[in-house]
Amino acid sequence: MLFNWRLFAVNHQKISSLHINNICCCKRRASLERLKPHLPLGRNYSSLPGVIGNDIKSLHSIISPPIAKIRNIGIMAHIDAGKTTTTERILYYSGYTRSLGDVDDGDTVTDFMAQERERGITIQSAAVTFDWKGYRVNLIDTPGHVDFTLEVERCLRVLDGAVAVFDASAGVEAQTLTVWKQADKYNIPRICFLNKMDKTGASFKYAVESIREKLKAKPLLLQLPIGEAKTFKGLVDVISKEKLLWNPSSDDGKDFERKPLLELIDPELLKETTEARNALIEQVADLDDEFADLVLGEFSENFDLLPAEKLQTAIHRVTVAQTAVPVLCGSALKNKGIQPLLDAITMYLPSPEERNYEFLQWYKSDLCALAFKVLHDKQRGPLVFMRIYSGTVKPQLAIHNINGNCTERISRLLLPFADQHVEIPSLTAGNIALTVGLKHTATGDTIVSSKSSALAAAHRAKREGEKKHGKNNEAERLLLAGVEIPEPVFFCTIEPPSVAKQPELDHALKCLQREDPSLKVKLDPDSGQTVLCGMGELHIEIIHDRIKREYGLETYLGPLQVAYRETILNTVRATDTLDRTLGDKRHLVTIELEASPTETSSVMPVIENAENVSEDRLKVFQEAIENGIHSACLQGPLLGSPVQDVAITLHSLIVLPGTSTTMISACVSRCVQKALKKADKQVLEPLMNLEVTVTREYLSPVLADLAQRRGNIQEIQTRQDNKVVVGFVPLAEIMGYSTVLRTITSGSATFALELSSYQAMNPQDQRTLLSQRSGFAKGF
């Protein structure tokens, strides 16, 4: 079969046999061999992206498509809206898989981790490359669970467009709001896909209204459903006034037909579609001046005469400008509506050249890329995903990492296909590449071709900056913005099975930290234990599971602790003197400072100088003073938790000439701690936004349970047949909540959590916490 396939390619496509051998057949064989151990029997993959049966596409177009034909998109949504199933159908209809994967069966392409398949959730974002009607699409399936919100953030950073998937029976849910805000942050154009139109309680009208009200977006209805819930059987294309009906006897949804709506057959549907089309034209005309001129000129009398292409072009412009969002609908699980969604992705979402990146002007045609994700592979070592903004990436290319100030060499270049990869000879601007061989590059690093290239770009930026603003801060823009790492809220100790295994555990945690920047690992200075800090119970549970499966270590976790903070309630002064002689040198520091609460919330201490203190004289010691204050605020006097919302004012500092900066820092730190101990102290606890979706019959037990957890209910909304409880709950009270909620609602309720803020504990709860902690300490 391999021989026949190769012969066919050589004879009919006139591609050199050497090129075919090297790029296709070897990869095909290797790809199939790699798939065998990883995937369940019966899962069929295409051998190579672009090769479907005997239809061999041009290899040149697969490797290096024109930039206008590239789409870098992400699939984002709330948990269980159907992101992974939608991705699975997209791959099937574009010819990259030969059978339909199912989340419940654990055989999807993008959920390839063992934990993802067991739990039926997405944990890591997965990149997939495929072609659709001459377009190259780099698609990333992102997680919906709040514990993995950083995964969504770092992927959105490098995308040009996104598909927001909604459950048509629920509309906008808690995590939908979070991912929508993240997309707003990076100015990403979006398309909305109302999934699960076949689900009981599905309502197209309700879902559209929730997009309009909760997301403050302007929905453009490009499709209307034919039927809802059990009666859902197809769609109406509003632009072309055609109905799309899927063949009920077709198992895979490939079989569907487009029919024009006729007055004789579908009078009601035609009337509704005409009204929707006219409303759509008016909406777009309000948002796009060029289209408004066209409509008011040639087609003001009869909108029916307006060509579909003109309307589609205008919709593309308003989508890219983010003044409105196209809305489509379907059912990924029932294989309806995915092909039109693919058409919409290529038609309405922008290509890389339509996105304006200011930093590109400094690099000209030199390489500029951003490393946005690192995976650790046992065979290949670290795999670095990078978005190429300008220039070309090739194997054996030496690159310069601006953040790490180091030079590395890319050994191999791969095209990502979930957990399987195809080797390629080069990739150009606008693409997402997977590189092997970069040992020191981490998430958020800016990659350029050489140090001299970076200096030349810095020089251009500086020169331009001086022209425009008379200052040179433009040079700082050379570094592409990485992602903000959220503060962890849960922590626990982790221990290896024996002391001899500690180096192995350290190595595993180092690899996992490089993959997942939201995981923090620190050493407890008192006990010498390793402490894991994560974004939630599930996050730490997954890390623990991965250490066992991927690194073969049976580790032990201590009890989960909540990341509390501390603050002070009144203003206090303190003085301190450090007088020490080391060898023949005397070090003498005397300091007086004041600690006071700040009105605005601030994680870092606010450092000020009193009026009588000369700032010029203190410039020499500024860094030592700041280091001392910051180290003192890392551990508060009550629980040893970080101190926030505090201002430190320096009133006097006397330093004997020749005193080391280390001694100054030590004295400042001791004086700040003295002040914090004298003040009235307050524990701050993390407060979570909670949204519970529950049926009416179980509402009372859910509310009673939340009352016991110190929950503060803000409102109870009605969503179709369900009730949605919205409120705040302290994080300490929510541990193990998923199990309790499943028990009291017979598994019918769902909930979403998100960190809201830190708030002061009431005196009684604080006393209880402190007595528990002191008892815990005595027990040790």
mmCIF file of N, CA and C in Angstrom, residues 23-77:
data_model
loop_
_atom_site.group_PDB
_atom_site.id
_atom_site.type_symbol
_atom_site.label_atom_id
_atom_site.label_comp_id
_atom_site.label_asym_id
_atom_site.label_seq_id
_atom_site.Cartn_x
_atom_site.Cartn_y
_atom_site.Cartn_z
ATOM 1 N N ILE A 23 9.682 13.511 3.369
ATOM 2 C CA ILE A 23 8.666 14.276 4.091
ATOM 3 C C ILE A 23 7.387 13.496 4.324
ATOM 4 N N CYS A 24 7.034 12.626 3.396
ATOM 5 C CA CYS A 24 5.721 11.971 3.514
ATOM 6 C C CYS A 24 5.780 10.574 4.094
ATOM 7 N N CYS A 25 6.415 9.675 3.327
ATOM 8 C CA CYS A 25 6.257 8.254 3.647
ATOM 9 C C CYS A 25 6.865 7.898 4.988
ATOM 10 N N CYS A 26 8.066 8.469 5.254
ATOM 11 C CA CYS A 26 8.706 8.165 6.532
ATOM 12 C C CYS A 26 7.850 8.687 7.676
ATOM 13 N N LYS A 27 7.318 9.908 7.474
ATOM 14 C CA LYS A 27 6.486 10.489 8.521
ATOM 15 C C LYS A 27 5.204 9.679 8.694
ATOM 16 N N ARG A 28 4.684 9.197 7.572
ATOM 17 C CA ARG A 28 3.453 8.419 7.612
ATOM 18 C C ARG A 28 3.647 7.158 8.424
ATOM 19 N N ARG A 29 4.766 6.456 8.139
ATOM 20 C CA ARG A 29 5.046 5.207 8.844
ATOM 21 C C ARG A 29 5.312 5.495 10.325
ATOM 22 N N ALA A 30 6.159 6.552 10.558
ATOM 23 C CA ALA A 30 6.510 6.891 11.941
ATOM 24 C C ALA A 30 5.274 7.334 12.725
ATOM 25 N N SER A 31 4.425 8.128 12.032
ATOM 26 C CA SER A 31 3.216 8.612 12.677
ATOM 27 C C SER A 31 2.307 7.466 13.090
ATOM 28 N N LEU A 32 2.156 6.493 12.204
ATOM 29 C CA LEU A 32 1.294 5.346 12.516
ATOM 30 C C LEU A 32 1.876 4.516 13.652
ATOM 31 N N GLU A 33 3.223 4.370 13.647
ATOM 32 C CA GLU A 33 3.847 3.582 14.707
ATOM 33 C C GLU A 33 3.682 4.277 16.054
ATOM 34 N N ARG A 34 3.832 5.627 16.034
ATOM 35 C CA ARG A 34 3.703 6.362 17.299
ATOM 36 C C ARG A 34 2.284 6.291 17.838
ATOM 37 N N LEU A 35 1.330 6.205 16.953
ATOM 38 C CA LEU A 35 -0.066 6.186 17.393
ATOM 39 C C LEU A 35 -0.445 4.889 18.099
ATOM 40 N N LYS A 36 0.195 3.778 17.743
ATOM 41 C CA LYS A 36 -0.230 2.469 18.240
ATOM 42 C C LYS A 36 -0.284 2.378 19.765
ATOM 43 N N PRO A 37 0.800 2.746 20.474
ATOM 44 C CA PRO A 37 0.727 2.565 21.911
ATOM 45 C C PRO A 37 -0.186 3.552 22.621
ATOM 46 N N HIS A 38 -0.447 4.737 22.002
ATOM 47 C CA HIS A 38 -1.145 5.797 22.704
ATOM 48 C C HIS A 38 -2.658 5.707 22.646
ATOM 49 N N LEU A 39 -3.192 5.175 21.560
ATOM 50 C CA LEU A 39 -4.614 5.393 21.312
ATOM 51 C C LEU A 39 -5.411 4.098 21.275
ATOM 52 N N PRO A 40 -6.682 4.161 21.677
ATOM 53 C CA PRO A 40 -7.499 2.958 21.701
ATOM 54 C C PRO A 40 -7.681 2.368 20.302
ATOM 55 N N LEU A 41 -7.883 1.064 20.285
ATOM 56 C CA LEU A 41 -8.100 0.364 19.015
ATOM 57 C C LEU A 41 -9.369 0.895 18.356
ATOM 58 N N GLY A 42 -9.337 0.975 17.045
ATOM 59 C CA GLY A 42 -10.535 1.424 16.340
ATOM 60 C C GLY A 42 -10.543 2.906 16.049
ATOM 61 N N ARG A 43 -9.529 3.672 16.577
ATOM 62 C CA ARG A 43 -9.442 5.113 16.304
ATOM 63 C C ARG A 43 -8.609 5.293 15.047
ATOM 64 N N ASN A 44 -9.162 5.896 14.021
ATOM 65 C CA ASN A 44 -8.468 6.015 12.736
ATOM 66 C C ASN A 44 -7.997 7.429 12.471
ATOM 67 N N TYR A 45 -6.711 7.611 12.244
ATOM 68 C CA TYR A 45 -6.160 8.917 11.909
ATOM 69 C C TYR A 45 -5.762 8.937 10.450
ATOM 70 N N SER A 46 -5.848 10.073 9.838
ATOM 71 C CA SER A 46 -5.234 10.228 8.524
ATOM 72 C C SER A 46 -3.734 10.180 8.732
ATOM 73 N N SER A 47 -3.024 9.671 7.719
ATOM 74 C CA SER A 47 -1.604 9.469 7.889
ATOM 75 C C SER A 47 -0.831 10.771 7.954
ATOM 76 N N LEU A 48 -1.251 11.753 7.209
ATOM 77 C CA LEU A 48 -0.515 13.009 7.165
ATOM 78 C C LEU A 48 -1.502 14.123 6.867
ATOM 79 N N PRO A 49 -1.409 15.240 7.610
ATOM 80 C CA PRO A 49 -2.321 16.325 7.270
ATOM 81 C C PRO A 49 -2.244 16.667 5.786
ATOM 82 N N GLY A 50 -3.386 16.704 5.176
ATOM 83 C CA GLY A 50 -3.434 17.042 3.755
ATOM 84 C C GLY A 50 -3.585 15.845 2.856
ATOM 85 N N VAL A 51 -3.434 14.607 3.398
ATOM 86 C CA VAL A 51 -3.565 13.418 2.554
ATOM 87 C C VAL A 51 -4.855 12.712 2.935
ATOM 88 N N ILE A 52 -5.845 12.721 2.069
ATOM 89 C CA ILE A 52 -7.138 12.115 2.349
ATOM 90 C C ILE A 52 -7.427 11.079 1.272
ATOM 91 N N GLY A 53 -7.370 9.818 1.661
ATOM 92 C CA GLY A 53 -7.551 8.742 0.676
ATOM 93 C C GLY A 53 -6.494 8.867 -0.392
ATOM 94 N N ASN A 54 -6.918 8.907 -1.668
ATOM 95 C CA ASN A 54 -5.973 9.081 -2.766
ATOM 96 C C ASN A 54 -5.851 10.534 -3.217
ATOM 97 N N ASP A 55 -6.532 11.413 -2.460
ATOM 98 C CA ASP A 55 -6.489 12.824 -2.821
ATOM 99 C C ASP A 55 -5.273 13.462 -2.152
ATOM 100 N N ILE A 56 -4.200 13.644 -2.925
ATOM 101 C CA ILE A 56 -2.970 14.193 -2.360
ATOM 102 C C ILE A 56 -2.896 15.678 -2.677
ATOM 103 N N LYS A 57 -2.920 16.503 -1.597
ATOM 104 C CA LYS A 57 -2.837 17.949 -1.799
ATOM 105 C C LYS A 57 -1.375 18.342 -2.003
ATOM 106 N N SER A 58 -1.154 19.510 -2.531
ATOM 107 C CA SER A 58 0.208 20.005 -2.738
ATOM 108 C C SER A 58 0.907 20.152 -1.405
ATOM 109 N N LEU A 59 2.050 19.499 -1.267
ATOM 110 C CA LEU A 59 2.800 19.566 -0.015
ATOM 111 C C LEU A 59 3.249 20.990 0.277
ATOM 112 N N HIS A 60 3.531 21.754 -0.775
ATOM 113 C CA HIS A 60 3.988 23.128 -0.577
ATOM 114 C C HIS A 60 2.924 23.952 0.142
ATOM 115 N N SER A 61 1.658 23.766 -0.259
ATOM 116 C CA SER A 61 0.582 24.548 0.358
ATOM 117 C C SER A 61 0.352 24.118 1.795
ATOM 118 N N ILE A 62 0.651 22.840 2.098
ATOM 119 C CA ILE A 62 0.473 22.356 3.467
ATOM 120 C C ILE A 62 1.538 22.956 4.378
ATOM 121 N N ILE A 63 2.778 22.971 3.903
ATOM 122 C CA ILE A 63 3.882 23.427 4.742
ATOM 123 C C ILE A 63 3.887 24.940 4.874
ATOM 124 N N SER A 64 3.693 25.653 3.800
ATOM 125 C CA SER A 64 3.826 27.108 3.836
ATOM 126 C C SER A 64 2.699 27.793 3.070
ATOM 127 N N PRO A 65 1.502 27.887 3.652
ATOM 128 C CA PRO A 65 0.395 28.541 2.957
ATOM 129 C C PRO A 65 0.587 30.056 2.951
ATOM 130 N N PRO A 66 -0.033 30.761 2.003
ATOM 131 C CA PRO A 66 0.046 32.228 2.035
ATOM 132 C C PRO A 66 -0.595 32.751 3.323
ATOM 133 N N ILE A 67 -0.050 33.845 3.856
ATOM 134 C CA ILE A 67 -0.491 34.341 5.174
ATOM 135 C C ILE A 67 -1.976 34.716 5.195
ATOM 136 N N ALA A 68 -2.520 35.151 4.045
ATOM 137 C CA ALA A 68 -3.941 35.521 3.991
ATOM 138 C C ALA A 68 -4.845 34.309 4.168
ATOM 139 N N LYS A 69 -4.287 33.102 3.953
ATOM 140 C CA LYS A 69 -5.083 31.873 4.053
ATOM 141 C C LYS A 69 -4.888 31.162 5.404
ATOM 142 N N ILE A 70 -4.250 31.851 6.366
ATOM 143 C CA ILE A 70 -4.019 31.237 7.683
ATOM 144 C C ILE A 70 -5.041 31.773 8.679
ATOM 145 N N ARG A 71 -5.568 30.890 9.521
ATOM 146 C CA ARG A 71 -6.454 31.300 10.608
ATOM 147 C C ARG A 71 -5.949 30.654 11.902
ATOM 148 N N ASN A 72 -5.552 31.487 12.885
ATOM 149 C CA ASN A 72 -5.152 30.994 14.208
ATOM 150 C C ASN A 72 -6.322 31.224 15.150
ATOM 151 N N ILE A 73 -7.012 30.153 15.520
ATOM 152 C CA ILE A 73 -8.235 30.328 16.322
ATOM 153 C C ILE A 73 -8.221 29.442 17.565
ATOM 154 N N GLY A 74 -9.016 29.839 18.550
ATOM 155 C CA GLY A 74 -9.180 29.036 19.763
ATOM 156 C C GLY A 74 -10.637 28.706 19.965
ATOM 157 N N ILE A 75 -10.889 27.593 20.639
ATOM 158 C CA ILE A 75 -12.268 27.231 21.014
ATOM 159 C C ILE A 75 -12.357 27.469 22.509
ATOM 160 N N MET A 76 -13.256 28.344 22.947
ATOM 161 C CA MET A 76 -13.333 28.677 24.374
ATOM 162 C C MET A 76 -14.783 28.637 24.843
ATOM 163 N N ALA A 77 -14.971 28.260 26.118
ATOM 164 C CA ALA A 77 -16.337 28.170 26.655
ATOM 165 C C ALA A 77 -16.326 27.768 28.116
#
